[in-house]
Short mmCIF file of C-alpha atoms in Angstrom, two decimals:
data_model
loop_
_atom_site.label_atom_id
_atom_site.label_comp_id
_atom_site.label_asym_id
_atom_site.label_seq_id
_atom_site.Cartn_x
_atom_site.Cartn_y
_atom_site.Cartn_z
CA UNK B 365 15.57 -16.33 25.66
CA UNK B 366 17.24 -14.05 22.94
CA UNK B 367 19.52 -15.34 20.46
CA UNK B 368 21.61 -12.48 19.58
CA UNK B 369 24.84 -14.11 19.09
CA UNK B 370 25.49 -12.68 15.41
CA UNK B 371 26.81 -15.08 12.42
CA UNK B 372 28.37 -17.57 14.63
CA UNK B 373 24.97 -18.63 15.80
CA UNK B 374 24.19 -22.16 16.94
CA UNK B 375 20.60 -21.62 17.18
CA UNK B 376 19.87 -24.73 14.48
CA UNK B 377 21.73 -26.90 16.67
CA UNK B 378 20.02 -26.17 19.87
CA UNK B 379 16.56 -26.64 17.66
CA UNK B 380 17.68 -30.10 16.43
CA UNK B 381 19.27 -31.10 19.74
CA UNK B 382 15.92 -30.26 21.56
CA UNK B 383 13.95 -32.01 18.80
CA UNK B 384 12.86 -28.70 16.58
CA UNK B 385 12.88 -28.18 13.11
CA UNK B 386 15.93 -26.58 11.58
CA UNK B 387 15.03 -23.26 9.11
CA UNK B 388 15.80 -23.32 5.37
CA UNK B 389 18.57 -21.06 4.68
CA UNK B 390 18.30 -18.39 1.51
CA UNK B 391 21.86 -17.48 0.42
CA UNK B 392 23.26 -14.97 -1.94
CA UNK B 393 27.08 -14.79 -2.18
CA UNK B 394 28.55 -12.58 -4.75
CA UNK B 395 32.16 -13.59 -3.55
CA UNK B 396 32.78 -10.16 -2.51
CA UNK B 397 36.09 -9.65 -0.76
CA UNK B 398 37.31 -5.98 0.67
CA UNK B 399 41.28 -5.55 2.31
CA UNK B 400 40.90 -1.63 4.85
CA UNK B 401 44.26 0.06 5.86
CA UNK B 402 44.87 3.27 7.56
CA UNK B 403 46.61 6.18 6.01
CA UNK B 404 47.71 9.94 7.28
CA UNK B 405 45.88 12.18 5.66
CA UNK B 406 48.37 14.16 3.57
CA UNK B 407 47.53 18.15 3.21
CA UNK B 408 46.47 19.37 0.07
CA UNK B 409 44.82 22.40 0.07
CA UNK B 410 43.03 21.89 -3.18
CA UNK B 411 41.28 19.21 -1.78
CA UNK B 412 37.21 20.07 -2.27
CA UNK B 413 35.58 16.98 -0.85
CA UNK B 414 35.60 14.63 2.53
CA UNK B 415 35.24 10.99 1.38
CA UNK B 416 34.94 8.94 -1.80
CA UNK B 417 32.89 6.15 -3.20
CA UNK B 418 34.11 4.38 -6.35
CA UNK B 419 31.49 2.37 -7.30
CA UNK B 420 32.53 -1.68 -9.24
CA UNK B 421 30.50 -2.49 -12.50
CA UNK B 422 29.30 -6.44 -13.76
CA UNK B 423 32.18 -6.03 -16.31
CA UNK B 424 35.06 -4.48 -13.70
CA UNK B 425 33.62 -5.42 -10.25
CA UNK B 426 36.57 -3.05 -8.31
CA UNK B 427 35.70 -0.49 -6.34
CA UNK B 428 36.52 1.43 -2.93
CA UNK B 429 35.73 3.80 0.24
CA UNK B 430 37.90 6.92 1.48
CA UNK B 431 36.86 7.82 4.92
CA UNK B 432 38.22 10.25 7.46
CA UNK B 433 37.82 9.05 10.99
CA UNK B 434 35.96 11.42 13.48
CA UNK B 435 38.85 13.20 15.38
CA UNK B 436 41.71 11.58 14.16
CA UNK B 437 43.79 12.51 10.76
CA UNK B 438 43.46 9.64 9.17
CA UNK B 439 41.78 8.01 6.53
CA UNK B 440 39.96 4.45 6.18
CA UNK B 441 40.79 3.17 2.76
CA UNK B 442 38.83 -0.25 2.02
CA UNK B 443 39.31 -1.75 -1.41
CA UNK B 444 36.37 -4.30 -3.02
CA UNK B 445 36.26 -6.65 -5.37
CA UNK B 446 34.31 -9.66 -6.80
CA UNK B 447 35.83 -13.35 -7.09
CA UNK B 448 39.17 -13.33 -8.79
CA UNK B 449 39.09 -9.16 -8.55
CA UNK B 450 39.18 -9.61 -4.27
CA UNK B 451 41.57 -7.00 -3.56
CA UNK B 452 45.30 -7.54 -2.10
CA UNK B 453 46.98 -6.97 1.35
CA UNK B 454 50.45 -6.95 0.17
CA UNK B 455 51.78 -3.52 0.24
CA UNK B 456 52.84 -3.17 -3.05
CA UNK B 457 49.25 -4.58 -4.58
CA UNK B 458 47.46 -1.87 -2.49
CA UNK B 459 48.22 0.57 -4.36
CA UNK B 460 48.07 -0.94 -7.83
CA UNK B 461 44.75 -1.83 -7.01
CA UNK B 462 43.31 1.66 -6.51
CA UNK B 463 45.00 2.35 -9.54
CA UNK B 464 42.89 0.12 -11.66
CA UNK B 465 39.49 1.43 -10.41
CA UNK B 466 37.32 3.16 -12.97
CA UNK B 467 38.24 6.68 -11.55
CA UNK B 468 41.81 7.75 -10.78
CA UNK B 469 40.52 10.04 -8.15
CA UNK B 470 41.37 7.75 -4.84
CA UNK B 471 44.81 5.95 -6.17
CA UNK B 472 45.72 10.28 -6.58
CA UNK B 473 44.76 10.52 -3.19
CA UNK B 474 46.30 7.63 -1.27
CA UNK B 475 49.51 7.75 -3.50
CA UNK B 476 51.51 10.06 -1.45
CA UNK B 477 49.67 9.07 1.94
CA UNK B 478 51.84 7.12 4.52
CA UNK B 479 50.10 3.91 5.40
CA UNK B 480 49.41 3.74 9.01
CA UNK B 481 48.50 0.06 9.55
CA UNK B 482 48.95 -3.51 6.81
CA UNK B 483 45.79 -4.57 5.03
CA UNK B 484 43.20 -6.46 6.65
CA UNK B 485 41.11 -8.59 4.60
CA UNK B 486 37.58 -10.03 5.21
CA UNK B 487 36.10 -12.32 2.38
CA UNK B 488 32.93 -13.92 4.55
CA UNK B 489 30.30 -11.20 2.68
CA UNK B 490 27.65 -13.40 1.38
CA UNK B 491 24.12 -12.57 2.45
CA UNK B 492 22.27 -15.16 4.34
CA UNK B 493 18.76 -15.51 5.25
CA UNK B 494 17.71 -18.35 7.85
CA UNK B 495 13.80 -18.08 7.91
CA UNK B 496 12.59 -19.08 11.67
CA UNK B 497 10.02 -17.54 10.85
CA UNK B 498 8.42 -20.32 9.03
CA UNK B 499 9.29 -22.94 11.49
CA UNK B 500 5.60 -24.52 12.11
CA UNK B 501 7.11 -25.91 15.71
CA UNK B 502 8.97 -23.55 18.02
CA UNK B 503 9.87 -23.24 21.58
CA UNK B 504 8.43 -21.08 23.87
CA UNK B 505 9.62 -17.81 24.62
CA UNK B 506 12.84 -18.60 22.52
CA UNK B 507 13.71 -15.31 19.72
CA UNK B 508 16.56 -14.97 17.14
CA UNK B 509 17.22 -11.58 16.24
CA UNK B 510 20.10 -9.55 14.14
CA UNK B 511 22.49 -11.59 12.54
CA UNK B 512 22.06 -15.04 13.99
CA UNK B 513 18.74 -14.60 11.74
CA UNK B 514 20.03 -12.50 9.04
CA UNK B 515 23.24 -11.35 7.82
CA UNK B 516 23.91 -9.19 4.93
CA UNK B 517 26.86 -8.19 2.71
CA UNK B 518 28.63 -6.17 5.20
CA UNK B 519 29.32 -3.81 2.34
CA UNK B 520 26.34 -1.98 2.49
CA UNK B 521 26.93 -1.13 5.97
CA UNK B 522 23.16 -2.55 6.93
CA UNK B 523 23.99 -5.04 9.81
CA UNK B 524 23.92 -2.94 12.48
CA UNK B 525 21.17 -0.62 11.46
CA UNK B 526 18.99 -3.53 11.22
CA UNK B 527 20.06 -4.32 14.56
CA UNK B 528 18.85 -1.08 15.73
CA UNK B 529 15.68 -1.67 14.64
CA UNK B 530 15.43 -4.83 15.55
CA UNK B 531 16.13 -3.87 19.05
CA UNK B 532 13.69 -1.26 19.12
CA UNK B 533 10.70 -3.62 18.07
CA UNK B 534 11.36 -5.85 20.57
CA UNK B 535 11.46 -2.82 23.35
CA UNK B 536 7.72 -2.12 22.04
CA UNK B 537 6.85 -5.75 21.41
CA UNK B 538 7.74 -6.37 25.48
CA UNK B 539 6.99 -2.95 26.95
CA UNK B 540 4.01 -4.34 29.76
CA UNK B 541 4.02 -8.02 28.37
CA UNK B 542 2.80 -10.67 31.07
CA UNK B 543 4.63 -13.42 31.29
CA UNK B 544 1.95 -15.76 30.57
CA UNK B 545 1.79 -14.03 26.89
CA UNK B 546 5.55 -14.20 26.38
CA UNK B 547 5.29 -17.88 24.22
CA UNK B 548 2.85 -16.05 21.88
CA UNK B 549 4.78 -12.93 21.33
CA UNK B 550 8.13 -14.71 20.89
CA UNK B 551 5.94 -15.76 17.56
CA UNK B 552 5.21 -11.92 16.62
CA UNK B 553 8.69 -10.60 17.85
CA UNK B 554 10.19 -13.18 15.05
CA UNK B 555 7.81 -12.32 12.68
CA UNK B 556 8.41 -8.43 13.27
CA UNK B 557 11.89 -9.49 13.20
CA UNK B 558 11.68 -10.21 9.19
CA UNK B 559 9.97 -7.11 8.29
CA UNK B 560 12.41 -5.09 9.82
CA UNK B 561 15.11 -6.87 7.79
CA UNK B 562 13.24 -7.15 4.67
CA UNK B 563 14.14 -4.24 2.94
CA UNK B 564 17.89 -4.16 3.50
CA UNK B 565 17.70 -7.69 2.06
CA UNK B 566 16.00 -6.45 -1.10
CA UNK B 567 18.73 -4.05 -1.32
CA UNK B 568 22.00 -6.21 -0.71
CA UNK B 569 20.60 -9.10 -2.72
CA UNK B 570 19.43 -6.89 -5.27
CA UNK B 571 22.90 -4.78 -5.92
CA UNK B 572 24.77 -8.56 -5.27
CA UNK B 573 23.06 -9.96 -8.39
CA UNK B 574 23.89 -7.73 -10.68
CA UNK B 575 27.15 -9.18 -10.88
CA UNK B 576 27.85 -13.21 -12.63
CA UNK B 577 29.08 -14.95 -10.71
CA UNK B 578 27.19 -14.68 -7.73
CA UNK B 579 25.99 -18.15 -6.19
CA UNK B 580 21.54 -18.18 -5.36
CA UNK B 581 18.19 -18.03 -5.92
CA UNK B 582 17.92 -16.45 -9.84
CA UNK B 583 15.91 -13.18 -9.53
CA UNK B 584 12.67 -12.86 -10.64
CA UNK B 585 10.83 -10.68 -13.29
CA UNK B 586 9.97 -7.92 -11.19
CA UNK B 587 13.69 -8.23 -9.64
CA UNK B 588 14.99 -7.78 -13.04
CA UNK B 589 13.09 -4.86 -14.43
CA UNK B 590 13.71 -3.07 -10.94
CA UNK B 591 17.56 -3.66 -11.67
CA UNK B 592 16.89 -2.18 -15.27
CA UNK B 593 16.42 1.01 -13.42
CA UNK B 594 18.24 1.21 -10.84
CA UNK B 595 21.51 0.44 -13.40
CA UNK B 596 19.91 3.98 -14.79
CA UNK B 597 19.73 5.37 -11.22
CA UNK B 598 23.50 4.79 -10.68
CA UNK B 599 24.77 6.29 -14.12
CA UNK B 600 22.96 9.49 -12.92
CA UNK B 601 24.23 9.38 -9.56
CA UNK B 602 27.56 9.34 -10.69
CA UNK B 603 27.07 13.04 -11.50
CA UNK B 604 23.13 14.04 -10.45
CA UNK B 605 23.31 15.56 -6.98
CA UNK B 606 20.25 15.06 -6.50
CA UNK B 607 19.83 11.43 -7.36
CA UNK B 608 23.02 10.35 -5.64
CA UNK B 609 21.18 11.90 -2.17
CA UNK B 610 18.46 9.88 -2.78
CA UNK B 611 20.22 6.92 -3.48
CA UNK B 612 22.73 7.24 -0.47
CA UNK B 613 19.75 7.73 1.92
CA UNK B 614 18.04 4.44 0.40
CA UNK B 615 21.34 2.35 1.19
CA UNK B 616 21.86 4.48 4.51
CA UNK B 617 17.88 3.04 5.23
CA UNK B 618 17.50 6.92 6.54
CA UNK B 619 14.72 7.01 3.71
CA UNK B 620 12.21 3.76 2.13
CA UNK B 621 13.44 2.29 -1.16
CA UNK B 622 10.02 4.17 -2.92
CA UNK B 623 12.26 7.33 -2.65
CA UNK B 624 13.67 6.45 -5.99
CA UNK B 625 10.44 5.27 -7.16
CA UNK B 626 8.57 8.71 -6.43
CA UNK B 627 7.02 10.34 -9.62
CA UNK B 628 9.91 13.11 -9.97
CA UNK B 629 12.85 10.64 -9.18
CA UNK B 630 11.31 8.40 -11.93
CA UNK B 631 11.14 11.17 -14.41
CA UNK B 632 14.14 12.65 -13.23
CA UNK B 633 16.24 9.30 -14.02
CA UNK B 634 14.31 7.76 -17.01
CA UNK B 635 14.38 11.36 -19.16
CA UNK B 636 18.01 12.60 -18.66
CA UNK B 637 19.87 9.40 -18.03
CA UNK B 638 20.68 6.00 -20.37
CA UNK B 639 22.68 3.28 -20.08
CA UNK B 640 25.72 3.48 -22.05
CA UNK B 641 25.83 1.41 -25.84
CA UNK B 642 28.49 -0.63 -25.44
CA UNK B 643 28.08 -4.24 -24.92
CA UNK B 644 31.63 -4.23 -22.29
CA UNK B 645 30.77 -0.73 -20.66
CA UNK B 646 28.19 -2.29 -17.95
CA UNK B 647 26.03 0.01 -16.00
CA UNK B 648 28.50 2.39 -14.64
CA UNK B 649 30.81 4.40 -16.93
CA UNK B 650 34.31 5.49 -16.40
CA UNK B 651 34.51 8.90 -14.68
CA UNK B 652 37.98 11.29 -14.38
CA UNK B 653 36.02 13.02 -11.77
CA UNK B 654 35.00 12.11 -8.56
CA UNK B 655 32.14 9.87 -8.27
CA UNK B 656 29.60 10.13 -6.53
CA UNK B 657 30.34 10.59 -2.94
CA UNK B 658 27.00 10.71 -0.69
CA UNK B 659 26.64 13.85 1.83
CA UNK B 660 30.28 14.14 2.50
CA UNK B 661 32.07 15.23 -0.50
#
């Protein structure tokens, strides 16, 4: 039996009700909220790029995402914000909320744009890790995979991409199994299960504590010297084309975290790029150009 059944799971339920351990749970929430709305895309034929990314800062935790959708001339504007900075739905906070972002480039955009659809909010964004995998007792043949196991920050865009691969390890865990081995490799398909997940957890967990008030475990040393550097890797990829590939194929997971650890990233970031002096200016300084966008802009 596969558990699939997403965040809404009642897998530790069914364990306790049949007599099973339960799993500790590992939670990160930064309190992350986002409100999405459609808008017509309005012509402008100086427009030079596809999409945008405003990216929030510890001190100013705002940011955003300007999509087209495939087809279709619209946009998909999605607001974020941390805590008391969660972004509006009202109409006439939309739009006052771009405008405070760190860049002026998307509130120029969406300013003349004629909304297509209200604001939907979602505020449910904390990461949350429910280990099964160190359950000494477990019942036979019995697998929970995707989100029912672990759930991420939907920000980052990692749930189903983790799903993905999820699903493909357990098509090679079960190609030719015999049923009388299925008890033992509902063991390995868990266990494959984590390492699949484990780097998008490093990454959402990672990016979630930079910010205060975010609710978990308190990072370690290592954790803490690897944020060091990546705040450096997102000042340059505010205006490095080649560090903001790397770093949007890293969150994509279309390339391993060590691709911003490779010798000419590390050079590349540590020798051209520094964090800025002031004590209020956090990792990311103000841009009146567009940010870094990934592949489409």
């Amino acid at each position: 039996m596969v558990d699939a059944t997403g965040r809404t799971s009642r897998a530790p339920a069914w364990l306790a009700a049949l007599g099973f351990p339960t799993p500790e749970t590992t939670r990160y929430d930064s309190h992350l909220g986002y409100s999405s709305r459609y808008f017509e895309i309005p012509p402008d034929p100086q427009r030079r790029w596809q999409g945008l990314y405003v990216q929030g800062r510890p001190d100013l935790p705002r940011g955003a995402v300007l999509i087209p959708q495939d087809g279709e001339d619209r946009w998909l504007a999605t607001l974020i914000g941390n805590g008391e900075h969660a972004p509006p739905t009202k109409d006439e906070d939309f739009l006052e909320f771009a405008r405070s972002l760190r860049s002026p480039v998307l509130y120029d955009a969406l300013r003349d744009a004629k909304p297509l659809s209200p604001a939907t909010a979602f505020r449910s964004t904390a990461n949350e890790w429910r280990h099964y995998e160190r359950l000494d007792r477990w019942p036979a043949g019995f697998v929970v995979l995707g989100d029912a196991a672990c759930r991420f920050n939907p920000v980052y865009g990692h749930g189903m991409t983790v799903a993905a691969l999820v699903a493909d390890a357990l098509r090679e865990e079960i190609a030719g199994l015999a049923p009388r081995d299925v008890p033992a490799a509902a063991r390995r398909i868990q266990r494959r299960a984590v390492a699949e997940a484990e780097v998008a957890w490093q990454i959402a967990t990672s990016e979630d504590m930079r910010y205060p008030g975010t609710e978990g475990p308190p990072p370690d040393r290592a954790t803490r010297v690897l944020q060091g550097y990546m705040a450096r890797v997102m000042v340059g990829a505010n205006s490095d084309q080649a560090i903001a590939g790397r770093f949007f194929e890293v969150l994509s997971l279309t390339a391993p975290p060590t691709t911003l650890l490779s010798p000419g990233t590390v050079v590349r970031v540590l020798s051209k790029w520094r964090l800025p002096t002031s004590p209020t200016a956090g990792a990311y300084p103000p841009h009146h150009t567009p940010p870094a966008a990934g592949p489409g802009r």
